Amino acid sequence: MPILVTALLLVVLFVITLTVAAYSTYGERKVAAFLQDRIGPNRAGPFGLLQPLADGAKMFMKEDFVPKTANRKLFFLGPAIAMTTALLTGVVIPWGGTLTIGDLRIPLQGTDPEIGILYVFAMVSIGVYGIMLGGWASNNKFALLGAIRAASQMVSYELAMGLSIVALVMVTGTLSMNGIVQYQIEHGWGVLHQPLGFLLFLVCAFAETNRAPFDMPECETELVGGYHTEFSSMKLGFYLFAEYVNMFISSAVMATLYFGGYHVPGLAGTGWDPNLITLLGTAAMFAKTFFFIFFFMWIRWTLPRFRFDQLMNLGWKGLIPLAILNLLLTGGWAFIQPRLFP
Amino acid sequence: MQFLFYLFAAISVISAVFVVSAKSPINSVIALIVCFLSIAGHYILLNAQFLAMVHIIVYTGAIMVLFLFVIMLLNLNKSAEPVKTLATRIAAVIAGGVFLLTLLAAVRHGLDITPARDFDGGVGLVRSVGLSLFNEFLLPFEVSSILFLSAMVGALMLAKKEPAASAGTSPAAPAEKRVA
């Protein structure tokens, strides 16, 4: 029975992830339109709400073209890896507390391994292969340059991201995603303990998801379309879609690690039905996640793109030293605090 | 569980053979990535979750990305592969055959392995790995981290241009930088 419940939960999570990603494309256009004082998509359905469906249908109808000089197997494998690794990450994110139906206790989380945060990190680090292999297999200069940029950018920013997570883990004392949320429920949200760490994580999340101002791998002013120049039809759709899935997942990770996840201050003391509190918590989790998705779009349509050398300078000479400083401060505080306030 | 072990073992062995037999270096690298992932699967079967994830992050996610990166930049292909002389090939066949003979002789009477101590399911969890690293193996741990630091400094020294060489090209250097 619990296996069936988990399977059902994962299917629901899968559907929600895809829906959110699809409507993020709509949201992106509406946010862009709002920021540029335009109206945005409004033809397909009321307020243009059917636009993602129309886009998806259009993608399916396009010719699935494979260049003659491309490496066919890797050309197929690239988008598949990008999409798969993007979807795999959501499993360990705690989307809510525990629902109790009769005797059945259902935690709203796919699984809670004790190394949850490392799992997220591992999936992010595998995700770069989708872009690298796809870009290389296209046998196109622009695609190759995009792929190489993606690889060097992601490896560079993974370091600062990892160091900022290490500092957070030093505070919470656990690597489990749910454990981190539990710590925040007891001791206050992570952003209060790790303000600098949050800022570093936020910047690195932009770089890891290839979002502007760090969208160098697909910088259209320099590289035509970057790593997906040669891709068409649903293969291109997978790449674009994987980017939105990644954005959704990294927003959820930020909400979980630094903004209390499904925690709503003061809700536990109201004495309401526990199931209601769990559902409200899940709603809060999604609200926090959607805020970060909006933040991603806000930044994209506000800041111009970096140059590639600026991006590398920021990563290696700016973020990594700051992350190490943050680590030292966190460690020093953990050492001094019990001695100052016993 | 046993089925999973055999599955991962088969994937590891087949992909490892493919790493050395593949003609294209890119295919070799991909096979090596698959091999590393299946080894991470073995770690998970042993409940060594921490090791499995760190293995994926470090080997699959960082080192192999750099491998792939270098191969893409060099654009290696079949023609770039060095052709071995006949003498080297014969020597390799003899050496490999002798090694195979040794292995066969060793397992002729069957492999009888008795574990030194009973398997403890908690040995690979973060807490026990951390405790043993920072208590029992503190000195080796610190020494190896210093080793990594010195390797990093060494790599930086090698990558840095000679001051004399850069002084000679200094008028052209700013223009180059702007183009890049």
Coordinates of C-alpha atoms in Angstrom, one line a residue:
Chain A
M1 CA 0.0 0.0 0.0
P2 CA 2.6 2.6 0.9
I3 CA 4.4 1.9 -2.4
L4 CA 1.2 2.6 -4.3
V5 CA 0.8 5.9 -2.4
T6 CA 4.4 6.9 -3.1
A7 CA 3.9 6.0 -6.8
L8 CA 0.7 8.1 -6.9
L9 CA 2.6 11.0 -5.1
L10 CA 5.4 10.8 -7.7
V11 CA 2.9 10.8 -10.6
V12 CA 1.2 13.9 -9.1
L13 CA 4.6 15.6 -8.6
F14 CA 5.5 14.8 -12.2
V15 CA 2.3 16.3 -13.5
I16 CA 2.6 19.4 -11.3
T17 CA 6.2 19.9 -12.3
L18 CA 5.3 19.8 -16.0
T19 CA 2.3 22.0 -15.6
V20 CA 4.3 24.6 -13.6
A21 CA 7.0 24.5 -16.2
A22 CA 4.5 24.9 -19.0
Y23 CA 2.8 27.8 -17.4
S24 CA 6.2 29.4 -16.5
T25 CA 6.6 30.0 -20.3
Y26 CA 3.3 31.8 -20.2
G27 CA 4.3 33.6 -17.0
E28 CA 7.6 34.6 -18.5
R29 CA 5.9 36.3 -21.5
K30 CA 3.4 38.0 -19.3
V31 CA 6.1 39.2 -16.9
A32 CA 8.2 40.4 -19.8
A33 CA 5.2 42.2 -21.3
F34 CA 4.5 43.8 -17.9
L35 CA 8.0 45.0 -17.5
Q36 CA 8.2 46.3 -21.0
D37 CA 4.7 47.9 -20.8
R38 CA 3.1 45.6 -23.3
I39 CA 0.1 43.2 -23.1
G40 CA 1.7 39.9 -23.8
P41 CA -0.1 36.7 -25.2
N42 CA -3.9 37.2 -25.1
R43 CA -5.2 35.3 -28.2
A44 CA -5.3 31.6 -27.2
G45 CA -8.1 31.3 -24.6
P46 CA -9.1 33.8 -22.0
F47 CA -6.1 36.0 -21.1
G48 CA -4.0 33.8 -23.4
L49 CA -4.1 31.0 -20.9
L50 CA -4.1 28.3 -23.6
Q51 CA -0.8 29.7 -25.0
P52 CA 1.4 26.9 -23.5
L53 CA -0.8 24.2 -25.1
A54 CA -0.6 26.0 -28.4
D55 CA 3.2 26.2 -28.1
G56 CA 3.4 22.6 -27.3
A57 CA 1.2 21.6 -30.2
K58 CA 3.3 23.8 -32.5
M59 CA 6.5 22.1 -31.3
F60 CA 5.1 18.7 -32.0
M61 CA 4.0 19.7 -35.5
K62 CA 7.5 21.0 -36.5
E63 CA 9.8 18.9 -38.6
D64 CA 12.2 16.9 -36.5
F65 CA 15.4 17.8 -38.4
V66 CA 18.8 16.1 -37.7
P67 CA 21.8 17.7 -39.5
K68 CA 23.6 15.3 -41.8
T69 CA 27.0 15.8 -40.0
A70 CA 25.6 15.4 -36.5
N71 CA 26.3 12.4 -34.3
R72 CA 22.8 11.0 -34.3
K73 CA 22.9 9.0 -31.1
L74 CA 24.3 11.8 -29.0
F75 CA 22.0 14.3 -30.7
F76 CA 19.1 12.2 -29.4
L77 CA 20.7 11.6 -26.0
G78 CA 21.4 15.3 -25.2
P79 CA 17.8 16.5 -24.8
A80 CA 16.8 13.3 -23.1
I81 CA 19.5 13.7 -20.4
A82 CA 18.6 17.4 -19.9
M83 CA 14.9 16.6 -19.3
T84 CA 15.5 13.5 -17.2
T85 CA 17.9 15.0 -14.8
A86 CA 15.7 18.1 -14.5
L87 CA 12.7 16.0 -13.5
L88 CA 14.6 13.7 -11.1
T89 CA 15.5 16.4 -8.6
G90 CA 12.0 17.1 -7.4
V91 CA 11.7 13.7 -5.7
V92 CA 13.6 14.8 -2.5
I93 CA 12.0 18.2 -2.0
P94 CA 9.6 18.3 0.9
W95 CA 6.4 19.8 -0.6
G96 CA 4.5 19.7 2.7
G97 CA 4.2 18.0 6.1
T98 CA 2.3 14.8 6.7
L99 CA -1.2 14.1 5.7
T100 CA -3.2 11.6 7.9
I101 CA -6.0 9.7 6.2
G102 CA -7.4 7.0 8.6
D103 CA -4.3 5.1 9.7
L104 CA -2.3 6.1 6.7
R105 CA 0.4 8.8 7.2
I106 CA 1.5 10.3 3.9
P107 CA 4.5 12.6 4.0
L108 CA 4.3 15.0 1.0
Q109 CA 7.8 14.2 -0.2
G110 CA 8.8 11.5 -2.7
T111 CA 11.6 10.2 -0.4
D112 CA 13.7 11.7 2.4
P113 CA 17.2 10.2 2.1
E114 CA 19.6 11.5 4.7
I115 CA 21.8 13.0 2.0
G116 CA 18.9 14.8 0.2
I117 CA 20.7 18.0 -0.5
L118 CA 23.7 16.1 -2.0
Y119 CA 21.3 14.3 -4.2
V120 CA 20.0 17.6 -5.6
F121 CA 23.6 18.7 -6.2
A122 CA 24.4 15.4 -7.9
M123 CA 21.5 15.7 -10.3
V124 CA 22.5 19.3 -11.1
S125 CA 26.0 18.2 -11.9
I126 CA 24.8 15.5 -14.2
G127 CA 22.4 17.9 -15.9
V128 CA 25.3 19.6 -17.7
Y129 CA 25.9 16.5 -19.9
G130 CA 22.6 17.1 -21.6
I131 CA 23.8 20.5 -22.9
M132 CA 27.4 19.4 -23.5
L133 CA 26.6 16.3 -25.5
G134 CA 23.8 17.9 -27.4
G135 CA 26.0 20.9 -28.3
W136 CA 28.9 18.8 -29.3
A137 CA 26.8 16.3 -31.3
S138 CA 25.3 19.1 -33.4
N139 CA 28.7 19.5 -35.1
N140 CA 28.2 23.2 -35.3
K141 CA 30.7 25.9 -34.1
F142 CA 28.1 27.9 -32.3
A143 CA 26.6 24.9 -30.6
L144 CA 30.1 23.7 -29.6
L145 CA 30.9 27.1 -28.2
G146 CA 27.7 27.1 -26.3
A147 CA 28.3 23.7 -24.9
I148 CA 31.8 24.6 -23.8
R149 CA 30.5 27.7 -22.1
A150 CA 27.8 25.8 -20.4
A151 CA 30.3 23.3 -19.0
S152 CA 32.9 25.8 -17.8
Q153 CA 30.2 28.0 -16.3
M154 CA 28.4 25.2 -14.5
V155 CA 31.6 23.7 -13.1
S156 CA 32.7 27.1 -11.9
Y157 CA 29.5 28.1 -10.2
E158 CA 29.0 24.6 -8.7
L159 CA 31.9 25.3 -6.4
A160 CA 30.5 28.5 -4.9
M161 CA 27.1 26.9 -4.6
G162 CA 28.5 23.8 -2.9
L163 CA 30.4 26.0 -0.4
S164 CA 27.3 28.0 0.4
I165 CA 25.4 24.8 1.0
V166 CA 28.2 23.5 3.3
A167 CA 27.8 26.6 5.4
L168 CA 24.1 26.0 5.7
V169 CA 24.6 22.4 6.6
M170 CA 27.0 23.5 9.3
V171 CA 24.1 25.5 10.8
T172 CA 21.4 22.9 10.5
G173 CA 23.6 19.8 11.2
T174 CA 21.7 17.6 8.7
L175 CA 21.8 17.0 5.0
S176 CA 18.2 15.7 4.8
M177 CA 15.9 18.2 3.1
N178 CA 13.1 17.5 5.6
G179 CA 15.6 17.8 8.4
I180 CA 16.7 21.2 7.2
V181 CA 13.0 22.4 7.1
Q182 CA 12.5 21.0 10.6
Y183 CA 15.5 22.9 11.9
Q184 CA 14.1 26.1 10.4
I185 CA 10.7 25.5 12.0
E186 CA 12.5 25.3 15.4
H187 CA 15.2 28.0 15.0
G188 CA 13.9 30.4 12.4
W189 CA 14.3 30.5 8.6
G190 CA 17.7 29.7 7.0
V191 CA 18.0 33.2 5.4
L192 CA 18.3 34.6 9.0
H193 CA 21.2 32.3 9.8
Q194 CA 22.8 32.5 6.4
P195 CA 22.1 35.9 4.6
L196 CA 25.3 35.9 2.7
G197 CA 25.0 32.2 1.9
F198 CA 21.5 32.8 0.5
L199 CA 22.8 35.6 -1.7
L200 CA 25.6 33.4 -3.1
F201 CA 23.2 30.5 -3.6
L202 CA 20.8 32.7 -5.4
V203 CA 23.5 34.0 -7.8
C204 CA 24.8 30.5 -8.4
A205 CA 21.2 29.2 -9.1
F206 CA 20.9 31.7 -11.9
A207 CA 24.2 30.5 -13.4
E208 CA 23.3 26.8 -12.9
T209 CA 19.9 27.2 -14.7
N210 CA 21.5 29.2 -17.5
R211 CA 19.2 32.1 -16.9
A212 CA 19.9 35.7 -17.7
P213 CA 22.2 37.5 -16.8
F214 CA 24.2 34.3 -17.0
D215 CA 22.6 32.8 -20.1
M216 CA 26.0 32.6 -22.0
P217 CA 25.5 29.1 -23.4
E218 CA 22.6 30.3 -25.5
C219 CA 23.5 33.9 -25.9
E220 CA 21.7 34.7 -29.1
T221 CA 23.6 37.9 -29.9
E222 CA 26.9 36.0 -30.1
L223 CA 26.1 32.3 -30.7
V224 CA 22.8 32.3 -32.7
G225 CA 21.1 29.8 -30.4
G226 CA 24.0 28.5 -28.5
Y227 CA 24.0 24.8 -27.7
H228 CA 20.5 24.3 -29.2
T229 CA 21.2 26.0 -32.5
E230 CA 20.7 22.8 -34.5
F231 CA 17.8 21.4 -32.6
S232 CA 14.2 21.6 -33.8
S233 CA 10.8 20.3 -32.9
M234 CA 10.3 18.5 -29.6
K235 CA 14.1 18.1 -29.1
L236 CA 14.4 21.9 -28.9
G237 CA 11.2 21.8 -26.8
F238 CA 12.8 19.5 -24.3
Y239 CA 15.8 21.8 -23.9
L240 CA 13.6 24.8 -23.4
F241 CA 11.3 22.9 -21.2
A242 CA 14.2 21.5 -19.1
E243 CA 15.3 25.1 -18.4
Y244 CA 11.9 25.9 -17.0
V245 CA 11.8 22.7 -14.9
N246 CA 15.2 23.5 -13.6
M247 CA 14.0 27.0 -12.7
F248 CA 11.0 25.6 -10.9
I249 CA 13.1 23.1 -9.0
S250 CA 15.8 25.5 -8.0
S251 CA 13.1 28.0 -6.8
A252 CA 11.7 25.1 -4.7
V253 CA 15.2 24.3 -3.3
M254 CA 15.8 27.9 -2.4
A255 CA 12.4 28.1 -0.7
T256 CA 13.2 24.9 1.2
L257 CA 16.8 25.7 2.2
Y258 CA 16.4 29.4 3.1
F259 CA 12.8 30.2 3.5
G260 CA 11.4 27.5 5.7
G261 CA 10.0 25.3 3.0
Y262 CA 6.4 24.5 4.0
H263 CA 6.7 26.4 7.3
V264 CA 4.2 29.2 7.9
P265 CA 5.0 31.1 11.2
G266 CA 2.2 30.9 13.7
L267 CA 0.2 28.3 11.9
A268 CA 1.0 25.4 14.2
G269 CA -0.3 27.3 17.3
T270 CA -3.8 27.8 15.9
G271 CA -5.0 24.3 16.8
W272 CA -6.6 23.7 13.4
D273 CA -7.0 20.3 11.9
P274 CA -3.4 18.9 11.2
N275 CA -4.4 18.0 7.6
L276 CA -5.6 21.6 7.0
I277 CA -2.3 22.9 8.3
T278 CA -0.4 20.5 6.1
L279 CA -2.3 21.6 3.0
L280 CA -1.8 25.3 3.9
G281 CA 1.9 24.6 4.4
T282 CA 2.0 23.0 0.9
A283 CA 0.2 26.1 -0.5
A284 CA 2.8 28.3 1.3
M285 CA 5.6 26.2 -0.2
F286 CA 4.2 26.7 -3.7
A287 CA 3.7 30.4 -3.1
K288 CA 7.4 30.8 -2.0
T289 CA 8.5 28.8 -5.1
F290 CA 6.3 30.9 -7.4
F291 CA 7.8 34.0 -5.9
F292 CA 11.3 32.8 -6.8
I293 CA 10.2 31.9 -10.3
F294 CA 8.9 35.4 -10.7
F295 CA 12.2 36.7 -9.3
F296 CA 14.1 34.7 -11.9
M297 CA 11.9 36.4 -14.7
W298 CA 12.1 39.8 -13.1
I299 CA 15.9 39.6 -13.2
R300 CA 16.0 38.3 -16.7
W301 CA 14.0 41.3 -18.0
T302 CA 15.9 43.9 -15.9
L303 CA 19.6 43.1 -16.1
P304 CA 21.7 42.9 -19.3
R305 CA 23.8 39.9 -19.9
F306 CA 27.4 39.5 -18.6
R307 CA 30.3 39.1 -20.9
F308 CA 31.9 35.6 -20.6
D309 CA 35.1 36.8 -19.0
Q310 CA 33.1 38.9 -16.5
L311 CA 31.1 35.9 -15.6
M312 CA 34.2 33.8 -15.0
N313 CA 35.8 36.6 -12.9
L314 CA 32.6 36.9 -10.8
G315 CA 32.5 33.2 -10.2
W316 CA 36.2 32.6 -9.4
K317 CA 37.3 35.9 -7.9
G318 CA 34.0 37.1 -6.4
L319 CA 31.7 34.3 -5.3
I320 CA 34.2 31.6 -4.3
P321 CA 36.2 33.9 -1.9
L322 CA 33.0 35.2 -0.5
A323 CA 31.7 31.6 0.0
I324 CA 34.9 30.7 1.8
L325 CA 34.6 33.8 4.0
N326 CA 31.0 32.8 4.7
L327 CA 32.2 29.3 5.6
L328 CA 34.8 30.7 8.0
L329 CA 32.3 33.1 9.6
T330 CA 29.8 30.3 10.1
G331 CA 32.5 28.0 11.5
G332 CA 33.8 30.7 13.8
W333 CA 30.3 31.6 15.1
A334 CA 29.6 27.9 15.7
F335 CA 32.9 27.8 17.8
I336 CA 32.3 31.1 19.7
Q337 CA 28.6 30.9 20.3
P338 CA 28.5 28.1 22.9
R339 CA 31.4 29.8 24.8
L340 CA 29.8 33.3 24.8
F341 CA 26.2 32.2 25.6
P342 CA 26.5 28.9 27.5
Chain B
M1 CA 18.5 -6.7 -4.2
Q2 CA 20.5 -9.4 -5.7
F3 CA 19.0 -8.8 -9.0
L4 CA 20.0 -5.1 -8.8
F5 CA 23.5 -6.1 -7.8
Y6 CA 23.9 -8.3 -10.9
L7 CA 22.3 -5.6 -13.1
F8 CA 24.8 -2.9 -11.8
A9 CA 27.7 -5.4 -12.0
A10 CA 26.8 -6.2 -15.7
I11 CA 26.5 -2.5 -16.5
S12 CA 29.9 -1.7 -14.8
V13 CA 31.7 -4.5 -16.6
I14 CA 30.2 -3.9 -20.1
S15 CA 30.7 -0.2 -19.9
A16 CA 34.3 -0.6 -18.6
V17 CA 35.1 -2.9 -21.6
F18 CA 33.5 -0.3 -23.9
V19 CA 35.7 2.4 -22.4
V20 CA 38.9 0.7 -23.7
S21 CA 37.4 -0.7 -26.9
A22 CA 35.5 2.3 -28.2
K23 CA 37.2 4.0 -31.2
S24 CA 35.9 7.5 -30.6
P25 CA 37.2 9.2 -27.4
I26 CA 33.8 10.8 -26.8
N27 CA 32.1 7.3 -26.7
S28 CA 34.8 6.2 -24.3
V29 CA 34.1 9.1 -22.0
I30 CA 30.4 8.4 -22.1
A31 CA 31.0 4.8 -21.3
L32 CA 33.1 5.8 -18.3
I33 CA 30.3 8.1 -17.1
V34 CA 27.9 5.1 -17.3
C35 CA 30.5 3.0 -15.5
F36 CA 30.8 5.6 -12.7
L37 CA 27.0 5.8 -12.3
S38 CA 26.7 2.1 -12.0
I39 CA 29.4 2.0 -9.3
A40 CA 27.4 4.7 -7.5
G41 CA 24.5 2.2 -7.7
H42 CA 26.7 -0.4 -6.0
Y43 CA 27.4 2.1 -3.2
I44 CA 23.7 2.6 -2.7
L45 CA 23.1 -1.1 -2.5
L46 CA 25.7 -1.1 0.4
N47 CA 23.7 1.7 2.0
A48 CA 26.7 4.0 1.5
Q49 CA 24.5 6.9 0.5
F50 CA 27.1 9.6 1.2
L51 CA 29.8 7.9 -0.7
A52 CA 27.4 7.3 -3.7
M53 CA 26.4 11.0 -3.9
V54 CA 29.9 12.3 -3.5
H55 CA 31.1 9.9 -6.1
I56 CA 28.5 11.2 -8.5
I57 CA 29.3 14.8 -7.7
V58 CA 33.1 14.5 -7.9
Y59 CA 33.7 11.9 -10.5
T60 CA 30.7 12.0 -12.8
G61 CA 29.8 15.7 -12.3
A62 CA 33.2 17.3 -12.2
I63 CA 36.1 15.2 -13.4
M64 CA 34.3 13.6 -16.4
V65 CA 32.9 17.0 -17.4
L66 CA 36.5 18.3 -17.6
F67 CA 37.5 15.2 -19.6
L68 CA 34.7 15.8 -22.0
F69 CA 35.6 19.5 -22.1
V70 CA 39.2 18.7 -23.1
I71 CA 38.2 16.2 -25.7
M72 CA 35.7 18.6 -27.2
L73 CA 38.3 21.4 -27.4
L74 CA 41.0 19.2 -28.9
N75 CA 38.4 17.6 -31.2
L76 CA 40.1 14.3 -31.1
N77 CA 39.1 11.7 -33.6
K78 CA 40.2 8.3 -35.0
S79 CA 43.1 9.7 -37.1
A80 CA 44.6 11.4 -34.0
E81 CA 45.0 8.0 -32.3
P82 CA 48.6 6.9 -32.1
V83 CA 49.3 3.6 -34.0
K84 CA 51.3 1.1 -32.0
T85 CA 54.2 -0.8 -33.5
L86 CA 54.0 -4.5 -34.0
A87 CA 56.5 -5.2 -31.2
T88 CA 54.4 -3.2 -28.7
R89 CA 51.3 -5.1 -29.8
I90 CA 52.9 -8.5 -29.3
A91 CA 54.3 -7.4 -26.0
A92 CA 50.8 -6.3 -24.9
V93 CA 49.2 -9.6 -26.0
I94 CA 51.8 -11.6 -24.0
A95 CA 51.5 -9.4 -20.9
G96 CA 47.7 -9.6 -21.0
G97 CA 47.8 -13.3 -21.5
V98 CA 50.1 -13.9 -18.6
F99 CA 47.9 -11.7 -16.4
L100 CA 44.8 -13.7 -17.5
L101 CA 46.6 -16.9 -16.6
T102 CA 47.5 -15.6 -13.2
L103 CA 43.9 -14.6 -12.6
L104 CA 42.5 -17.9 -13.8
A105 CA 45.0 -19.8 -11.5
A106 CA 44.0 -17.7 -8.6
V107 CA 40.3 -18.4 -9.0
R108 CA 40.7 -22.0 -10.2
H109 CA 39.4 -23.5 -6.9
G110 CA 36.6 -20.9 -6.6
L111 CA 36.7 -17.7 -4.8
D112 CA 36.3 -18.2 -1.1
I113 CA 36.0 -14.8 0.5
T114 CA 35.3 -14.5 4.2
P115 CA 34.5 -10.9 5.3
A116 CA 36.9 -9.6 8.1
R117 CA 33.9 -8.4 10.0
D118 CA 30.1 -8.5 9.7
F119 CA 28.6 -5.9 7.3
D120 CA 27.2 -2.9 9.2
G121 CA 24.5 -1.2 7.3
G122 CA 25.2 2.2 9.0
V123 CA 28.9 2.3 8.1
G124 CA 28.3 4.4 4.9
L125 CA 26.0 7.0 6.5
V126 CA 27.2 10.6 6.9
R127 CA 27.5 10.4 10.6
S128 CA 29.8 7.4 10.7
V129 CA 31.9 8.5 7.8
G130 CA 32.3 11.9 9.4
L131 CA 33.2 10.5 12.8
S132 CA 35.8 8.1 11.5
L133 CA 37.3 10.8 9.2
F134 CA 37.7 13.3 12.0
N135 CA 38.7 10.9 14.8
E136 CA 40.4 7.8 13.5
F137 CA 41.8 9.1 10.2
L138 CA 42.2 12.8 11.1
L139 CA 45.9 13.0 10.2
P140 CA 45.6 11.2 6.8
F141 CA 42.6 13.4 6.0
E142 CA 44.5 16.6 6.7
V143 CA 47.6 15.4 4.9
S144 CA 45.6 14.6 1.8
S145 CA 43.9 18.0 1.9
I146 CA 47.3 19.6 2.0
L147 CA 48.3 17.4 -0.9
F148 CA 45.3 18.7 -2.9
L149 CA 46.2 22.3 -2.0
S150 CA 49.8 21.9 -3.2
A151 CA 48.5 20.3 -6.4
M152 CA 46.2 23.3 -6.9
V153 CA 49.0 25.8 -6.3
G154 CA 51.3 23.8 -8.6
A155 CA 48.7 23.8 -11.4
L156 CA 48.3 27.6 -11.0
M157 CA 52.1 28.1 -11.2
L158 CA 52.2 26.0 -14.4
A159 CA 49.2 27.8 -15.9
K160 CA 50.6 31.3 -15.1
K161 CA 52.6 32.9 -17.9
E162 CA 56.3 33.5 -17.5
P163 CA 56.9 37.2 -16.6
A164 CA 59.5 37.5 -19.3
A165 CA 57.3 36.0 -22.0
S166 CA 54.3 38.3 -21.1
A167 CA 56.5 41.4 -21.0
G168 CA 57.6 40.8 -24.6
T169 CA 54.0 40.7 -25.9
S170 CA 52.6 43.3 -23.5
P171 CA 51.7 45.9 -26.3
A172 CA 49.5 43.3 -28.0
A173 CA 48.0 41.9 -24.8
P174 CA 45.3 44.5 -24.1
A175 CA 44.0 44.3 -27.7
E176 CA 43.8 40.6 -27.5
K177 CA 41.9 40.8 -24.3
R178 CA 39.3 43.0 -25.8
V179 CA 38.7 40.6 -28.6
A180 CA 38.4 37.7 -26.3

